[in-house]
mmCIF file of C-alpha atoms in Angstrom:
data_model
loop_
_atom_site.group_PDB
_atom_site.id
_atom_site.type_symbol
_atom_site.label_atom_id
_atom_site.label_comp_id
_atom_site.label_asym_id
_atom_site.label_seq_id
_atom_site.Cartn_x
_atom_site.Cartn_y
_atom_site.Cartn_z
ATOM 1 C CA UNK A 15 103.040 86.358 108.609
ATOM 2 C CA UNK A 16 104.177 88.872 106.009
ATOM 3 C CA UNK A 17 101.897 91.671 107.095
ATOM 4 C CA UNK A 18 103.717 91.928 110.415
ATOM 5 C CA UNK A 19 106.880 93.179 108.743
ATOM 6 C CA UNK A 20 106.788 96.280 106.559
ATOM 7 C CA UNK A 21 110.153 95.412 105.010
ATOM 8 C CA UNK A 22 109.018 91.971 103.816
ATOM 9 C CA UNK A 23 105.477 92.793 102.737
ATOM 10 C CA UNK A 24 104.744 92.834 99.018
ATOM 11 C CA UNK A 25 107.496 93.362 96.458
ATOM 12 C CA UNK A 26 110.640 95.440 96.742
ATOM 13 C CA UNK A 27 111.313 98.628 94.790
ATOM 14 C CA UNK A 28 113.996 96.756 92.825
ATOM 15 C CA UNK A 29 111.424 94.127 91.866
ATOM 16 C CA UNK A 30 109.062 96.933 90.831
ATOM 17 C CA UNK A 31 111.741 98.414 88.551
ATOM 18 C CA UNK A 32 112.180 95.035 86.852
ATOM 19 C CA UNK A 33 108.444 94.538 86.412
ATOM 20 C CA UNK A 34 107.945 98.003 84.905
ATOM 21 C CA UNK A 35 110.749 97.289 82.443
ATOM 22 C CA UNK A 36 109.817 93.728 81.486
ATOM 23 C CA UNK A 37 106.134 93.058 82.240
ATOM 24 C CA UNK A 38 104.328 96.205 83.402
ATOM 25 C CA UNK A 39 100.692 95.153 83.112
ATOM 26 C CA UNK A 40 98.959 93.989 86.264
ATOM 27 C CA UNK A 41 97.562 95.264 89.566
ATOM 28 C CA UNK A 42 99.606 97.486 91.876
ATOM 29 C CA UNK A 43 99.108 99.036 95.280
ATOM 30 C CA UNK A 44 101.452 101.899 96.141
ATOM 31 C CA UNK A 45 101.551 102.905 99.808
ATOM 32 C CA UNK A 46 103.940 104.171 102.465
ATOM 33 C CA UNK A 47 105.376 107.402 103.816
ATOM 34 C CA UNK A 48 107.635 108.498 100.934
ATOM 35 C CA UNK A 49 105.361 110.400 98.546
ATOM 36 C CA UNK A 50 108.180 111.345 96.176
ATOM 37 C CA UNK A 51 109.015 107.722 95.367
ATOM 38 C CA UNK A 52 105.356 106.791 94.908
ATOM 39 C CA UNK A 53 104.918 109.632 92.418
ATOM 40 C CA UNK A 54 108.219 108.835 90.715
ATOM 41 C CA UNK A 55 107.292 105.231 89.938
ATOM 42 C CA UNK A 56 103.743 106.148 88.996
ATOM 43 C CA UNK A 57 105.305 108.517 86.450
ATOM 44 C CA UNK A 58 107.405 105.613 85.144
ATOM 45 C CA UNK A 59 104.178 103.723 84.463
ATOM 46 C CA UNK A 60 102.647 106.800 82.816
ATOM 47 C CA UNK A 61 105.651 106.995 80.498
ATOM 48 C CA UNK A 62 104.663 103.618 79.053
ATOM 49 C CA UNK A 63 101.402 105.160 77.889
ATOM 50 C CA UNK A 64 103.068 108.395 76.785
ATOM 51 C CA UNK A 65 105.456 106.516 74.472
ATOM 52 C CA UNK A 66 102.717 105.923 71.933
ATOM 53 C CA UNK A 67 101.593 109.540 72.070
ATOM 54 C CA UNK A 68 98.116 108.604 73.277
ATOM 55 C CA UNK A 69 98.325 109.565 76.941
ATOM 56 C CA UNK A 70 94.987 111.396 76.874
ATOM 57 C CA UNK A 71 93.234 108.349 75.453
ATOM 58 C CA UNK A 72 94.925 105.533 77.357
ATOM 59 C CA UNK A 73 95.332 107.048 80.815
ATOM 60 C CA UNK A 74 92.456 107.371 83.283
ATOM 61 C CA UNK A 75 92.482 108.733 86.828
ATOM 62 C CA UNK A 76 89.548 107.704 88.996
ATOM 63 C CA UNK A 77 88.603 109.321 92.316
ATOM 64 C CA UNK A 78 86.920 106.472 94.175
ATOM 65 C CA UNK A 79 85.471 108.695 96.908
ATOM 66 C CA UNK A 80 82.142 109.073 95.101
ATOM 67 C CA UNK A 81 82.299 105.881 93.045
ATOM 68 C CA UNK A 82 81.298 102.249 93.526
ATOM 69 C CA UNK A 83 83.184 99.041 92.929
ATOM 70 C CA UNK A 84 80.991 98.517 89.854
ATOM 71 C CA UNK A 85 82.156 101.883 88.469
ATOM 72 C CA UNK A 86 85.719 100.650 88.907
ATOM 73 C CA UNK A 87 84.935 97.314 87.239
ATOM 74 C CA UNK A 88 83.539 99.083 84.164
ATOM 75 C CA UNK A 89 86.904 100.822 83.685
ATOM 76 C CA UNK A 90 88.655 97.451 83.415
ATOM 77 C CA UNK A 91 87.051 96.638 80.102
ATOM 78 C CA UNK A 92 87.896 99.867 78.272
ATOM 79 C CA UNK A 93 90.383 98.838 75.591
ATOM 80 C CA UNK A 94 93.476 100.924 74.718
ATOM 81 C CA UNK A 95 92.534 103.471 72.065
ATOM 82 C CA UNK A 96 95.941 104.240 70.614
ATOM 83 C CA UNK A 97 98.740 102.218 72.187
ATOM 84 C CA UNK A 98 99.170 98.689 73.477
ATOM 85 C CA UNK A 99 98.573 99.365 77.179
ATOM 86 C CA UNK A 100 96.172 101.389 79.275
ATOM 87 C CA UNK A 101 96.844 102.896 82.724
ATOM 88 C CA UNK A 102 94.093 103.178 85.328
ATOM 89 C CA UNK A 103 95.120 105.150 88.419
ATOM 90 C CA UNK A 104 92.733 105.101 91.395
ATOM 91 C CA UNK A 105 92.846 107.471 94.375
ATOM 92 C CA UNK A 106 90.865 107.459 97.639
ATOM 93 C CA UNK A 107 90.218 103.727 97.507
ATOM 94 C CA UNK A 108 90.782 102.411 101.019
ATOM 95 C CA UNK A 109 90.887 98.593 100.903
ATOM 96 C CA UNK A 110 90.370 98.198 104.654
ATOM 97 C CA UNK A 111 87.240 100.397 104.585
ATOM 98 C CA UNK A 112 85.412 98.473 101.838
ATOM 99 C CA UNK A 113 82.513 96.203 102.700
ATOM 100 C CA UNK A 114 83.269 92.480 102.599
ATOM 101 C CA UNK A 115 81.326 92.196 99.343
ATOM 102 C CA UNK A 116 83.162 95.069 97.659
ATOM 103 C CA UNK A 117 86.555 93.884 98.895
ATOM 104 C CA UNK A 118 85.886 90.438 97.428
ATOM 105 C CA UNK A 119 85.043 92.105 94.091
ATOM 106 C CA UNK A 120 88.265 94.129 94.229
ATOM 107 C CA UNK A 121 90.310 90.971 94.756
ATOM 108 C CA UNK A 122 88.510 89.297 91.842
ATOM 109 C CA UNK A 123 89.265 92.252 89.578
ATOM 110 C CA UNK A 124 92.954 92.129 90.465
ATOM 111 C CA UNK A 125 93.053 88.391 89.915
ATOM 112 C CA UNK A 126 91.498 88.521 86.423
ATOM 113 C CA UNK A 127 93.031 91.761 85.187
ATOM 114 C CA UNK A 128 93.139 92.154 81.360
ATOM 115 C CA UNK A 129 96.591 91.723 79.825
ATOM 116 C CA UNK A 130 96.526 95.284 78.435
ATOM 117 C CA UNK A 131 95.772 97.046 81.744
ATOM 118 C CA UNK A 132 98.036 98.655 84.338
ATOM 119 C CA UNK A 133 95.867 99.141 87.433
ATOM 120 C CA UNK A 134 97.327 101.229 90.278
ATOM 121 C CA UNK A 135 95.745 101.965 93.657
ATOM 122 C CA UNK A 136 97.641 104.981 95.012
ATOM 123 C CA UNK A 137 97.364 105.325 98.800
ATOM 124 C CA UNK A 138 98.529 108.223 100.900
ATOM 125 C CA UNK A 139 100.490 107.347 104.016
ATOM 126 C CA UNK A 140 97.445 107.322 106.300
ATOM 127 C CA UNK A 141 95.264 105.297 103.915
ATOM 128 C CA UNK A 142 96.981 101.915 104.022
ATOM 129 C CA UNK A 143 99.427 100.330 106.429
ATOM 130 C CA UNK A 144 100.669 96.844 107.261
ATOM 131 C CA UNK A 145 102.110 97.856 110.613
ATOM 132 C CA UNK A 146 101.105 95.459 113.377
ATOM 133 C CA UNK A 147 99.891 98.401 115.479
ATOM 134 C CA UNK A 148 97.294 99.086 112.762
ATOM 135 C CA UNK A 149 96.341 95.540 111.729
ATOM 136 C CA UNK A 150 94.755 94.489 115.003
ATOM 137 C CA UNK A 151 91.635 92.796 113.621
ATOM 138 C CA UNK A 152 91.912 89.317 112.163
ATOM 139 C CA UNK A 153 89.808 90.441 109.193
ATOM 140 C CA UNK A 154 92.274 93.280 108.431
ATOM 141 C CA UNK A 155 95.197 90.871 108.571
ATOM 142 C CA UNK A 156 93.423 88.535 106.182
ATOM 143 C CA UNK A 157 92.725 91.417 103.803
ATOM 144 C CA UNK A 158 96.356 92.517 103.905
ATOM 145 C CA UNK A 159 97.397 88.972 103.055
ATOM 146 C CA UNK A 160 95.011 88.797 100.091
ATOM 147 C CA UNK A 161 96.247 92.147 98.785
ATOM 148 C CA UNK A 162 99.832 90.908 98.955
ATOM 149 C CA UNK A 163 98.844 87.795 96.989
ATOM 150 C CA UNK A 164 96.788 89.558 94.288
ATOM 151 C CA UNK A 165 98.598 92.896 93.935
ATOM 152 C CA UNK A 166 102.135 94.071 93.379
ATOM 153 C CA UNK A 167 102.067 95.888 96.722
ATOM 154 C CA UNK A 168 104.997 98.268 97.245
ATOM 155 C CA UNK A 169 105.741 99.955 100.564
ATOM 156 C CA UNK A 170 107.652 103.181 99.870
ATOM 157 C CA UNK A 171 109.504 103.967 103.101
ATOM 158 C CA UNK A 172 111.919 106.818 103.814
ATOM 159 C CA UNK A 173 115.408 106.026 102.533
ATOM 160 C CA UNK A 174 118.498 105.851 104.737
ATOM 161 C CA UNK A 175 120.783 108.857 105.112
ATOM 162 C CA UNK A 176 123.663 107.482 102.999
ATOM 163 C CA UNK A 177 121.289 106.550 100.171
ATOM 164 C CA UNK A 178 119.783 110.041 100.278
ATOM 165 C CA UNK A 179 123.227 111.687 100.153
ATOM 166 C CA UNK A 180 123.963 109.705 96.996
ATOM 167 C CA UNK A 181 120.556 110.684 95.544
ATOM 168 C CA UNK A 182 121.117 114.387 96.261
ATOM 169 C CA UNK A 183 124.556 114.321 94.635
ATOM 170 C CA UNK A 184 124.083 112.014 91.644
ATOM 171 C CA UNK A 185 120.397 112.252 90.764
ATOM 172 C CA UNK A 186 119.628 115.875 91.644
ATOM 173 C CA UNK A 187 122.769 117.999 91.382
ATOM 174 C CA UNK A 188 125.152 116.252 88.955
ATOM 175 C CA UNK A 189 122.724 116.379 85.984
ATOM 176 C CA UNK A 190 122.805 120.187 86.370
ATOM 177 C CA UNK A 191 126.607 120.292 86.584
ATOM 178 C CA UNK A 192 126.545 120.898 90.355
ATOM 179 C CA UNK A 193 127.800 119.048 93.419
ATOM 180 C CA UNK A 194 127.601 119.276 97.202
ATOM 181 C CA UNK A 195 129.697 118.743 100.290
ATOM 182 C CA UNK A 196 128.681 115.789 102.440
ATOM 183 C CA UNK A 197 127.984 118.109 105.388
ATOM 184 C CA UNK A 198 125.632 120.212 103.287
ATOM 185 C CA UNK A 199 123.769 117.126 102.058
ATOM 186 C CA UNK A 200 123.397 115.803 105.613
ATOM 187 C CA UNK A 201 122.086 119.157 106.826
ATOM 188 C CA UNK A 202 119.558 119.329 103.982
ATOM 189 C CA UNK A 203 118.359 115.817 104.840
ATOM 190 C CA UNK A 204 118.059 116.782 108.498
ATOM 191 C CA UNK A 205 116.183 120.035 107.790
ATOM 192 C CA UNK A 206 113.731 118.193 105.537
ATOM 193 C CA UNK A 207 113.291 115.209 107.900
ATOM 194 C CA UNK A 208 114.363 112.823 105.071
ATOM 195 C CA UNK A 209 111.291 113.832 103.006
ATOM 196 C CA UNK A 210 112.438 113.476 99.384
ATOM 197 C CA UNK A 211 109.618 115.553 97.924
ATOM 198 C CA UNK A 212 110.540 118.528 100.069
ATOM 199 C CA UNK A 213 114.269 118.006 99.402
ATOM 200 C CA UNK A 214 113.680 117.947 95.647
ATOM 201 C CA UNK A 215 111.725 121.223 95.862
ATOM 202 C CA UNK A 216 114.401 122.848 98.033
ATOM 203 C CA UNK A 217 117.115 121.676 95.634
ATOM 204 C CA UNK A 218 115.357 123.325 92.673
ATOM 205 C CA UNK A 219 115.569 126.600 94.585
ATOM 206 C CA UNK A 220 119.205 126.047 95.573
ATOM 207 C CA UNK A 221 120.187 125.107 92.015
ATOM 208 C CA UNK A 222 118.835 128.399 90.680
ATOM 209 C CA UNK A 223 120.711 130.330 93.365
ATOM 210 C CA UNK A 224 124.042 128.585 92.648
ATOM 211 C CA UNK A 225 123.682 129.207 88.909
ATOM 212 C CA UNK A 226 122.861 132.878 89.469
ATOM 213 C CA UNK A 227 126.025 133.166 91.575
ATOM 214 C CA UNK A 228 128.164 131.317 89.012
ATOM 215 C CA UNK A 229 128.983 128.593 91.557
ATOM 216 C CA UNK A 230 128.893 124.810 91.311
ATOM 217 C CA UNK A 231 129.183 123.644 94.944
ATOM 218 C CA UNK A 232 126.341 123.546 97.455
ATOM 219 C CA UNK A 233 127.587 124.350 100.960
ATOM 220 C CA UNK A 234 126.285 124.239 104.526
ATOM 221 C CA UNK A 235 125.893 128.028 104.484
ATOM 222 C CA UNK A 236 123.660 127.804 101.398
ATOM 223 C CA UNK A 237 121.378 125.285 103.109
ATOM 224 C CA UNK A 238 121.190 127.403 106.264
ATOM 225 C CA UNK A 239 120.415 130.522 104.208
ATOM 226 C CA UNK A 240 117.586 129.125 102.076
ATOM 227 C CA UNK A 241 116.094 126.051 103.788
ATOM 228 C CA UNK A 242 113.780 126.450 106.775
ATOM 229 C CA UNK A 243 114.062 123.400 109.068
ATOM 230 C CA UNK A 244 110.924 121.381 109.754
ATOM 231 C CA UNK A 245 109.497 122.335 113.140
ATOM 232 C CA UNK A 246 110.068 118.771 114.390
ATOM 233 C CA UNK A 247 113.769 119.147 113.580
ATOM 234 C CA UNK A 248 113.960 122.348 115.618
ATOM 235 C CA UNK A 249 112.186 120.710 118.555
ATOM 236 C CA UNK A 250 114.615 117.787 118.360
ATOM 237 C CA UNK A 251 117.373 120.396 118.625
ATOM 238 C CA UNK A 252 115.595 121.667 121.729
ATOM 239 C CA UNK A 253 115.716 118.139 123.133
ATOM 240 C CA UNK A 254 119.454 118.112 122.336
ATOM 241 C CA UNK A 255 119.878 121.251 124.412
ATOM 242 C CA UNK A 256 117.826 119.806 127.261
ATOM 243 C CA UNK A 257 119.821 116.590 127.399
ATOM 244 C CA UNK A 258 123.090 118.506 127.061
ATOM 245 C CA UNK A 259 121.958 120.818 129.909
ATOM 246 C CA UNK A 260 122.608 123.814 127.621
ATOM 247 C CA UNK A 261 120.227 126.452 128.985
ATOM 248 C CA UNK A 262 121.281 129.252 126.613
ATOM 249 C CA UNK A 263 120.823 127.081 123.520
ATOM 250 C CA UNK A 264 117.402 126.024 124.850
ATOM 251 C CA UNK A 265 116.351 129.651 125.301
ATOM 252 C CA UNK A 266 117.487 130.582 121.785
ATOM 253 C CA UNK A 267 115.622 127.653 120.228
ATOM 254 C CA UNK A 268 112.465 128.494 122.173
ATOM 255 C CA UNK A 269 112.589 132.055 120.842
ATOM 256 C CA UNK A 270 112.798 130.699 117.301
ATOM 257 C CA UNK A 271 109.862 128.347 117.882
ATOM 258 C CA UNK A 272 107.763 131.223 119.175
ATOM 259 C CA UNK A 273 108.653 133.369 116.174
ATOM 260 C CA UNK A 274 107.524 130.599 113.796
ATOM 261 C CA UNK A 275 104.412 130.051 115.939
ATOM 262 C CA UNK A 276 105.055 126.344 116.395
ATOM 263 C CA UNK A 277 102.141 124.952 118.393
ATOM 264 C CA UNK A 278 103.101 124.451 122.067
ATOM 265 C CA UNK A 279 101.300 121.125 122.181
ATOM 266 C CA UNK A 280 103.384 119.944 119.202
ATOM 267 C CA UNK A 281 106.566 120.984 121.012
ATOM 268 C CA UNK A 282 105.553 118.966 124.081
ATOM 269 C CA UNK A 283 104.751 115.940 121.908
ATOM 270 C CA UNK A 284 108.047 115.959 120.028
ATOM 271 C CA UNK A 285 109.995 116.491 123.274
ATOM 272 C CA UNK A 286 108.262 113.426 124.692
ATOM 273 C CA UNK A 287 109.162 111.420 121.584
ATOM 274 C CA UNK A 288 112.802 112.562 121.704
ATOM 275 C CA UNK A 289 113.155 111.681 125.387
ATOM 276 C CA UNK A 290 111.468 108.345 124.773
ATOM 277 C CA UNK A 291 113.927 107.467 122.021
ATOM 278 C CA UNK A 292 116.852 108.503 124.197
ATOM 279 C CA UNK A 293 115.481 106.289 126.972
ATOM 280 C CA UNK A 294 115.884 103.296 124.668
ATOM 281 C CA UNK A 295 119.641 103.769 124.935
ATOM 282 C CA UNK A 296 119.597 102.729 128.593
ATOM 283 C CA UNK A 297 117.116 99.905 128.066
ATOM 284 C CA UNK A 298 119.564 97.601 126.302
ATOM 285 C CA UNK A 299 117.754 97.829 122.955
ATOM 286 C CA UNK A 300 119.876 97.554 119.800
ATOM 287 C CA UNK A 301 119.944 100.195 117.053
ATOM 288 C CA UNK A 302 117.424 98.380 114.846
ATOM 289 C CA UNK A 303 114.946 98.105 117.704
ATOM 290 C CA UNK A 304 115.414 101.800 118.526
ATOM 291 C CA UNK A 305 114.668 102.853 114.945
ATOM 292 C CA UNK A 306 111.534 100.689 114.802
ATOM 293 C CA UNK A 307 110.155 101.526 118.240
ATOM 294 C CA UNK A 308 110.658 105.292 118.034
ATOM 295 C CA UNK A 309 110.015 105.565 114.255
ATOM 296 C CA UNK A 310 113.020 107.849 113.876
ATOM 297 C CA UNK A 311 115.423 108.419 111.023
ATOM 298 C CA UNK A 312 118.914 106.992 111.481
ATOM 299 C CA UNK A 313 120.546 110.319 112.399
ATOM 300 C CA UNK A 314 117.907 110.996 115.046
ATOM 301 C CA UNK A 315 118.114 107.546 116.610
ATOM 302 C CA UNK A 316 121.912 107.612 116.658
ATOM 303 C CA UNK A 317 121.951 111.061 118.245
ATOM 304 C CA UNK A 318 119.567 110.155 121.040
ATOM 305 C CA UNK A 319 121.213 106.841 121.792
ATOM 306 C CA UNK A 320 124.430 108.784 122.384
ATOM 307 C CA UNK A 321 122.762 111.379 124.609
ATOM 308 C CA UNK A 322 120.685 108.798 126.438
ATOM 309 C CA UNK A 323 123.733 106.985 127.759
ATOM 310 C CA UNK A 324 124.410 109.931 130.079
ATOM 311 C CA UNK A 325 121.274 109.232 132.104
ATOM 312 C CA UNK A 326 119.575 106.431 133.994
ATOM 313 C CA UNK A 327 116.024 105.138 133.758
ATOM 314 C CA UNK A 328 114.775 107.200 136.671
ATOM 315 C CA UNK A 329 115.717 110.421 134.857
ATOM 316 C CA UNK A 330 113.705 109.463 131.772
ATOM 317 C CA UNK A 331 110.750 108.269 133.838
ATOM 318 C CA UNK A 332 110.571 111.640 135.586
ATOM 319 C CA UNK A 333 111.288 113.652 132.417
ATOM 320 C CA UNK A 334 108.588 111.908 130.394
ATOM 321 C CA UNK A 335 106.125 112.299 133.255
ATOM 322 C CA UNK A 336 106.779 116.060 133.186
ATOM 323 C CA UNK A 337 106.095 116.099 129.426
ATOM 324 C CA UNK A 338 102.810 114.266 129.892
ATOM 325 C CA UNK A 339 101.801 116.612 132.702
ATOM 326 C CA UNK A 340 102.551 119.627 130.472
ATOM 327 C CA UNK A 341 100.625 118.057 127.592
ATOM 328 C CA UNK A 342 97.590 117.628 129.831
ATOM 329 C CA UNK A 343 97.746 121.252 130.961
ATOM 330 C CA UNK A 344 98.073 122.488 127.373
ATOM 331 C CA UNK A 345 94.999 120.544 126.300
ATOM 332 C CA UNK A 346 93.004 122.062 129.120
ATOM 333 C CA UNK A 347 93.912 125.693 128.562
ATOM 334 C CA UNK A 348 92.917 128.333 125.998
ATOM 335 C CA UNK A 349 95.643 130.954 126.563
ATOM 336 C CA UNK A 350 99.336 131.260 125.672
ATOM 337 C CA UNK A 351 100.988 127.871 126.094
ATOM 338 C CA UNK A 352 104.585 128.984 125.602
ATOM 339 C CA UNK A 353 105.021 129.783 129.292
ATOM 340 C CA UNK A 354 104.131 126.188 130.109
ATOM 341 C CA UNK A 355 106.657 124.923 127.545
ATOM 342 C CA UNK A 356 109.374 127.232 128.871
ATOM 343 C CA UNK A 357 108.659 125.983 132.383
ATOM 344 C CA UNK A 358 108.812 122.392 131.142
ATOM 345 C CA UNK A 359 112.203 123.003 129.491
ATOM 346 C CA UNK A 360 113.487 124.595 132.702
ATOM 347 C CA UNK A 361 112.278 121.599 134.748
ATOM 348 C CA UNK A 362 113.880 119.110 132.342
ATOM 349 C CA UNK A 363 117.228 120.906 132.437
ATOM 350 C CA UNK A 364 117.061 121.176 136.218
ATOM 351 C CA UNK A 365 116.651 117.423 136.713
ATOM 352 C CA UNK A 366 119.841 116.417 138.553
ATOM 353 C CA UNK A 367 121.434 119.889 138.198
ATOM 354 C CA UNK A 368 122.088 122.539 140.819
ATOM 355 C CA UNK A 369 119.892 125.610 140.222
ATOM 356 C CA UNK A 370 122.860 128.003 140.160
ATOM 357 C CA UNK A 371 124.367 126.280 137.102
ATOM 358 C CA UNK A 372 121.277 127.112 135.028
ATOM 359 C CA UNK A 373 122.183 130.786 135.084
ATOM 360 C CA UNK A 374 125.905 130.473 134.342
#
């Protein structure tokens, strides 16, 4: 069924673009991990109300947290006051948490929506999912199916690296008369973990810097100077050093993680994830399966498939067991956990290596 595949559930972003342009009224459900795209297309719908100059009259934002389904229903019958369409944006409405009675009413509202109304349920990443690991109950699967049938449900996932490079160059920098090297764009994407909202904010800062310097090209050095990598990215670099048996690089990265006060338990968790994704390389899984199973971006999955080929299954079994053991110790202690992490890194590097080589 459709709800078992995120990529096939609901309508595509291209279909959404067409609908906004040709027939915008109707019921929508925006969900997924890419907040920037959700906000971008919600703004496109707002623009339809703004065109008539009556945005304050014909746009309503409802926080459902302290409301009822009847409160929502009453909003459906408010006619446009100035333009031809009205936009109703609803936050904190969790379809899977509604009672059966209220969910049935929600479906009825979406089915009989007035022809002047644009109704959008805006869900944060944790509020709605069609992943099979989440939809375990039959009732949840049935609800997901009904939502797909009654709503224009759009799953905004993180974009691929090549698409993001094009977006950085053509949509962000070129309108300001700037451009970037491919290496700089890739580094920015890596540092921001493919999060478009963070990239857009970092690019605003970089644009101002380039203009103040009278320059037009964004370089790797600029990204390194102004953009602080996500802590997960730094820990993935630590995993790189571990798998490459590079003790000095591992020490340097650990010092940086301590300076930024990255939680030791988070470091252990990301190390476990990185080793798990690398283990897929020796399991015979293809690239697509690796991306889906480990929930990694393309550059991460590719990197760890390459590193993973240098090891056998027994290495990863032992390495991941060490991570789990460290995680358990961290959860049971109240003091400084960095010593445990440093010991873990040492143990991981030492797997299959003579002790003397660690100090070379």
